[in-house]
Amino acid sequence: MLRSPLAQFLFIGVLTVVGIIITSDYLAGRSAADEALAEAGRTTEILARSVAEPDFPKALLGDEVKYGVADKYDREVLKRLKPQEPNVEHIIIWRPDGRVVYADPLKLVGHSFALDAEQQQTLSSRSGTRSSPADPNSAQNRLIGDTDGLVQIYTRMEAPTGEPLLFEAYYSFDEIDKRQQEIYGSFRWLAIGPVLLLMGVVTIMLTFLTRQITSAGTERERLLRSAIDASDAERRRIARDLHDGVVQDLAGTTYSISAVARDAGTPTETRASLQGATVALRASLRGLRSLLAEIHPPELHAEGLAAALADLIAPASAAGIQASVSVEGAEIGSDAGVALVWRVAQEAVRNAIRHSGASTLAVTVRRDDTKLVLEVVDDGAGFDPAVRDPDRFGLRGLRSLVTDIGGKLEVRSAVGEGTTVRMEVDVQ
């Protein structure tokens, strides 16, 4: 799996270049093939108009076969034709009714064959050519002999009487293919070269931009971690100051008032008031200790996660929420992973207590194969994620941290169906 943005850009770029080269190569090959056939067609028109048409004998237009006239015309035509176009294998000249008035070989002269649609369309047009692979099974090609691997190209010519005739030349497909390769080779790099140059420039630009984005992402992650480290340090300082100051003072005051309340010399009414004050002070101490655990839990590592989570949900009972904690398999997690689990649980529990209106709250941590999974589930009012941002209560920065280490954090909710916060991180 390609995790690096640069690697992803380069992979997509290479695939794009390969795709463009293959497509360009295919289109260039097709264009070269079309051009080779078009070139053969132009040659056929020149042979028909300049070689075959000017001296075509009228005597060949009749129904009577005149081999002598055909033989003489054959010698005259071939004498001028071969030096100009040695790649022509055979020539046939037809009347519109399908009768062959001249052919090389001469044995076709006088035979009549049904003209196909291509031949008829060529006769009806004043210019242009049409082509098709030679069919060895057609009647005239069986008389000619071996026509496999030949291409037939048709064009129109006119007899001295003005009668339209069909001029047909047979070319070797190998020769046309050879010409195709020559044409293709001449402009292959003209088609592919600019594409390679463009993709090279684009790849360089993408590489530069990707490095900038990666650098910005690294800097953003560094700043986020620095902010979290600073927040941890501040939380730790506040928790230490509260524990060493207010909590110790309250504990001492509670002990002193409790001692006075137990003194036999204290009046009964005063003793009752002091005992009430003692109960209130002890409740305040428990609240402060829960607050300290939320601000900065002591011994936040794998072994202490269950106790830290238990302290975390302690305020839930005061909000009328029945809360529970279940931790299994957390001992295989790293301290950094456990700290992230606790931090996400802290945000999720705080949101549930303050905003959900839930009656139950369950915090579960378990091992799932190679991952540590946290789920915080409440049965509260829920919300519509399309209307309310599920990250608006402080999970957005944590989501970024979880994603950066290859984990996943998601919030699932629906109106009236409670909310589930689920996180997965690798145990390593």
C-alpha positions in Angstrom: 0.0 0.0 0.0 1.4 3.4 -1.0 1.2 5.7 2.0 3.5 8.5 0.8 1.6 11.2 -1.2 4.7 11.5 -3.4 4.7 7.8 -4.1 1.0 8.0 -4.9 1.5 10.9 -7.3 4.4 9.2 -9.0 2.4 5.9 -9.3 -0.6 7.7 -10.8 1.7 9.7 -13.1 3.5 6.6 -14.4 0.2 4.9 -15.0 -1.0 8.0 -16.8 2.1 8.2 -19.0 1.9 4.5 -19.8 -1.7 4.8 -20.7 -1.1 7.9 -22.9 1.9 6.2 -24.6 -0.1 3.0 -25.3 -3.1 5.0 -26.6 -0.9 7.3 -28.7 1.0 4.4 -30.0 -2.2 2.6 -31.0 -3.6 5.8 -32.7 -0.3 6.5 -34.4 -0.3 2.9 -35.8 -3.9 3.2 -37.0 -3.1 6.6 -38.6 0.0 5.1 -40.3 -2.0 2.1 -41.6 -4.7 4.5 -43.0 -2.0 6.7 -44.5 -0.3 3.6 -46.1 -3.6 2.5 -47.7 -4.4 6.1 -48.7 -1.0 6.3 -50.4 -1.6 3.0 -52.2 -5.0 4.4 -53.3 -3.4 7.6 -54.7 -0.9 5.4 -56.6 -3.8 3.4 -58.0 -5.6 6.5 -59.2 -2.4 7.7 -60.9 -1.9 4.4 -62.6 -5.5 4.3 -63.7 -5.6 7.9 -65.0 -2.0 8.3 -66.3 -1.0 4.8 -67.4 -4.1 2.6 -68.1 -6.6 5.2 -69.3 -4.8 7.2 -72.1 -4.1 4.3 -74.4 -6.9 1.9 -73.5 -8.0 0.2 -76.8 -11.6 0.5 -77.8 -11.5 -3.0 -79.2 -11.4 -4.4 -75.7 -14.9 -2.9 -74.9 -16.9 -5.3 -77.0 -18.2 -8.7 -76.1 -15.8 -10.6 -78.4 -12.6 -11.6 -76.6 -9.6 -10.3 -78.5 -6.5 -11.8 -76.8 -4.1 -10.3 -79.3 -5.3 -6.8 -78.5 -5.2 -7.5 -74.8 -1.8 -9.1 -75.0 -0.4 -6.0 -76.8 -2.0 -3.7 -74.3 -0.6 -5.9 -71.5 2.9 -5.5 -72.9 2.5 -1.8 -73.3 0.9 -1.2 -69.9 3.4 -3.5 -68.0 6.4 -1.8 -69.7 5.2 1.6 -68.3 3.7 0.3 -65.1 6.5 -1.8 -63.5 9.1 0.9 -63.3 6.5 3.2 -61.6 5.0 0.8 -59.2 6.7 -2.6 -58.8 4.6 -3.5 -55.8 1.4 -4.0 -58.0 0.9 -7.8 -58.2 -2.2 -7.9 -60.6 -4.5 -5.5 -62.5 -8.1 -6.1 -63.6 -10.2 -3.7 -65.6 -14.0 -4.3 -65.6 -17.0 -3.0 -67.5 -20.0 -1.9 -65.4 -21.8 -5.2 -66.2 -19.0 -7.2 -64.5 -17.2 -8.3 -67.7 -13.4 -8.3 -67.5 -12.0 -6.4 -70.5 -8.4 -6.6 -69.4 -6.5 -8.6 -66.7 -3.1 -9.6 -65.6 -3.2 -12.6 -65.8 -4.8 -12.6 -69.3 -6.9 -15.8 -68.6 -9.5 -13.6 -66.8 -10.2 -11.6 -69.9 -13.8 -12.3 -71.2 -15.0 -13.7 -67.9 -18.0 -12.0 -66.2 -18.4 -11.7 -62.4 -21.0 -10.0 -60.2 -19.7 -6.7 -58.9 -20.0 -6.3 -55.1 -21.2 -3.2 -53.4 -17.7 -1.7 -53.0 -17.0 -2.1 -56.7 -20.4 -0.6 -57.7 -20.0 2.4 -55.4 -16.5 3.0 -56.8 -17.9 3.0 -60.4 -20.6 5.5 -59.4 -18.2 8.0 -57.9 -16.1 10.3 -60.0 -13.0 10.2 -57.8 -11.6 8.4 -54.8 -10.7 4.8 -54.1 -11.9 1.9 -52.0 -10.0 -1.1 -50.6 -10.6 -4.5 -49.2 -8.5 -7.6 -48.4 -8.5 -10.0 -51.3 -10.9 -12.9 -50.7 -9.2 -16.2 -51.9 -12.6 -17.8 -52.3 -14.1 -15.2 -54.7 -14.6 -16.4 -58.3 -12.0 -14.2 -59.9 -9.4 -14.8 -57.2 -9.7 -18.5 -57.6 -8.9 -18.1 -61.3 -5.9 -15.8 -60.4 -4.5 -18.3 -57.9 -2.7 -17.4 -54.7 -4.2 -14.1 -53.6 -3.8 -14.7 -49.9 -2.1 -11.7 -48.2 -3.1 -9.3 -51.0 -5.1 -6.1 -50.8 -7.5 -5.0 -53.6 -7.8 -1.3 -54.3 -10.4 0.0 -56.7 -10.8 3.3 -58.6 -12.7 4.6 -61.6 -11.3 5.2 -65.1 -12.9 6.0 -68.4 -12.7 4.3 -71.7 -12.1 6.4 -74.9 -15.9 6.2 -75.5 -16.5 7.9 -72.1 -17.8 4.6 -70.6 -16.9 4.2 -66.9 -14.5 1.3 -66.2 -13.4 -0.1 -62.9 -9.7 -0.2 -62.4 -8.5 -2.7 -59.8 -5.0 -3.2 -58.5 -3.7 -5.9 -56.2 -1.0 -4.9 -53.7 1.0 -7.1 -51.3 -0.1 -6.6 -47.8 3.5 -7.0 -46.7 4.5 -4.1 -48.8 1.7 -1.9 -47.5 2.7 -3.0 -43.9 6.3 -2.1 -44.6 5.2 1.3 -45.8 3.1 1.7 -42.7 6.1 1.0 -40.5 8.1 3.6 -42.4 5.3 6.2 -42.0 4.8 5.2 -38.4 8.5 5.5 -37.5 8.7 8.9 -39.0 6.2 10.5 -36.7 6.1 8.2 -33.7 8.3 10.4 -31.6 6.4 13.5 -32.8 3.3 12.0 -31.2 4.9 10.5 -28.1 7.8 12.9 -27.4 5.6 15.9 -26.4 3.6 13.7 -24.1 6.7 12.4 -22.4 8.0 16.0 -22.1 4.7 17.2 -20.7 4.4 14.4 -18.2 8.0 14.9 -17.1 7.3 18.6 -16.4 4.0 17.7 -14.6 5.8 15.0 -12.5 8.5 17.5 -11.5 5.8 20.0 -10.5 3.8 17.4 -8.6 7.0 16.2 -6.8 7.7 19.8 -5.7 4.1 20.4 -4.6 4.0 17.1 -2.8 7.1 17.8 -0.9 5.7 21.2 0.1 2.4 19.5 1.2 4.3 16.8 3.1 6.5 19.4 4.8 3.4 21.4 5.8 1.7 18.3 7.1 4.8 17.3 9.1 5.0 20.9 10.5 1.3 20.8 11.4 1.7 17.5 13.2 4.7 18.8 15.1 2.8 21.9 16.2 -0.2 19.8 17.2 2.0 17.4 19.2 3.7 20.4 20.8 0.4 21.9 21.7 -0.7 18.6 23.3 2.6 18.3 25.1 2.2 21.9 26.4 -1.4 21.1 27.4 -0.2 17.9 29.2 2.4 19.9 31.1 -0.1 22.6 32.1 -2.6 19.9 33.2 0.1 18.2 35.2 1.0 21.5 36.9 -2.6 22.4 37.7 -3.2 18.9 39.0 -0.1 19.1 41.2 -0.9 22.5 42.5 -4.5 21.5 43.4 -3.3 18.2 45.0 -0.6 19.9 47.1 -2.6 22.9 47.9 -6.4 23.0 48.0 -6.9 19.2 48.3 -4.4 19.0 51.2 -6.0 22.0 52.9 -9.5 20.6 52.5 -8.3 17.2 53.8 -6.7 18.8 56.8 -9.8 21.0 57.5 -12.0 18.0 57.2 -9.9 16.0 59.7 -9.9 19.0 62.1 -13.7 19.6 61.9 -14.3 15.8 62.3 -12.1 15.8 65.4 -14.0 18.7 67.0 -17.3 17.0 66.1 -16.2 13.9 68.0 -15.1 15.9 71.1 -17.4 15.2 74.1 -17.2 18.9 75.1 -18.7 20.1 71.9 -22.4 21.1 72.3 -24.9 18.7 70.6 -26.3 21.3 68.2 -22.8 22.3 67.2 -21.7 18.7 66.8 -24.5 18.0 64.3 -23.6 21.1 62.2 -19.9 20.1 62.2 -20.8 16.5 61.2 -22.8 17.9 58.2 -19.9 20.1 57.3 -17.6 17.1 57.4 -19.9 15.1 55.0 -20.0 18.1 52.6 -16.2 18.5 52.8 -15.6 14.8 52.1 -18.0 15.0 49.0 -16.1 18.0 47.8 -12.8 16.1 48.2 -14.1 13.2 46.1 -15.3 15.7 43.5 -11.9 17.3 43.4 -10.1 14.0 43.2 -12.3 13.1 40.2 -11.5 16.4 38.6 -7.8 15.8 39.2 -8.1 12.5 37.5 -9.8 14.1 34.5 -7.2 16.9 34.3 -4.3 14.6 34.5 -4.7 10.9 35.5 -1.9 9.4 37.7 0.1 6.6 36.2 -1.4 6.7 32.8 0.0 3.5 31.3 -1.4 0.1 30.3 -1.7 -1.3 33.8 -3.3 1.9 35.2 -5.8 2.5 32.3 -8.8 0.7 34.0 -8.4 2.8 37.2 -7.9 6.0 35.2 -11.1 5.3 33.2 -13.0 4.5 36.4 -11.9 7.9 37.8 -13.0 9.5 34.5 -16.6 8.3 34.7 -17.0 9.1 38.4 -18.8 12.4 37.7 -21.4 10.5 35.6 -23.3 9.3 38.7 -23.8 13.0 39.8 -25.5 13.6 36.4 -27.8 10.6 36.9 -26.0 8.4 34.4 -25.2 4.8 35.1 -21.6 4.3 33.8 -19.4 1.3 33.5 -15.8 0.5 32.4 -14.5 -2.7 30.8 -10.8 -3.1 29.9 -9.4 -6.3 28.4 -6.1 -6.7 26.6 -4.8 -3.2 27.1 -1.6 -4.5 28.6 -0.1 -5.1 25.2 -0.5 -1.5 24.2 2.3 1.1 24.2 2.1 3.9 26.7 1.6 6.4 23.8 -1.3 4.3 22.5 -2.9 4.0 26.0 -2.5 7.7 26.5 -4.3 8.4 23.2 -7.1 5.9 24.2 -7.6 7.7 27.5 -7.6 11.1 25.8 -10.3 10.1 23.3 -12.3 8.5 26.1 -12.0 11.7 28.1 -13.5 13.8 25.3 -16.2 11.2 24.6 -17.2 10.8 28.2 -17.2 14.6 28.8 -19.5 15.1 25.8 -21.9 12.3 26.9 -22.2 13.7 30.5 -22.7 17.3 29.3 -24.7 17.0 26.2 -26.3 13.5 25.6 -29.0 13.3 28.3 -28.2 9.6 28.5 -29.2 7.2 31.3 -26.3 4.7 30.6 -22.8 5.1 29.5 -20.4 2.3 28.7 -16.6 2.6 28.1 -15.0 -0.5 26.6 -11.4 -1.2 25.7 -10.4 -4.5 24.1 -7.8 -6.0 21.9 -8.9 -6.9 18.4 -6.1 -8.9 16.7 -3.3 -6.3 16.3 -5.4 -3.3 17.3 -6.5 -1.7 20.5 -10.2 -0.7 20.2 -12.0 1.9 22.3 -15.8 2.3 22.3 -17.7 4.9 24.3 -21.5 4.2 23.9 -24.3 6.2 25.4 -28.1 5.9 25.0 -28.8 9.6 24.9 -30.6 11.8 22.5 -28.0 11.5 19.7 -27.8 13.9 16.8 -27.9 14.1 13.0 -24.3 14.1 11.7 -25.5 15.9 8.5 -26.6 18.8 10.6 -24.2 18.8 13.5 -20.4 18.3 13.2 -19.5 15.2 15.3 -16.1 16.7 15.9 -17.2 20.0 17.3 -16.7 19.0 20.9 -12.9 18.6 20.7 -12.4 15.4 18.8 -11.1 17.0 15.6 -7.5 17.4 16.8 -7.5 13.9 18.3 -8.8 12.5 15.0 -5.8 14.0 13.2 -3.4 12.5 15.7 -5.1 9.1 15.4 -5.0 9.2 11.6 -1.3 10.3 11.6 -0.4 7.1 13.5 -2.4 4.9 11.1 -5.5 4.5 13.4 -9.1 5.4 12.8 -11.6 7.4 14.8 -15.3 7.6 14.0 -18.4 9.0 15.6 -21.7 7.3 14.8 -25.0 8.8 15.9 -28.6 9.3 14.9 -31.4 11.3 16.5 -32.9 9.3 19.4 -30.5 6.5 19.1 -27.5 7.6 21.2 -23.9 8.1 20.1 -20.9 5.7 19.7 -17.3 6.9 19.5 -15.0 4.2 18.2 -11.3 4.4 17.9 -8.7 1.8 16.6 -4.9 2.0 17.0 -2.2 -0.5 16.5 -1.0 -2.2 19.6 2.7 -1.6 18.7 
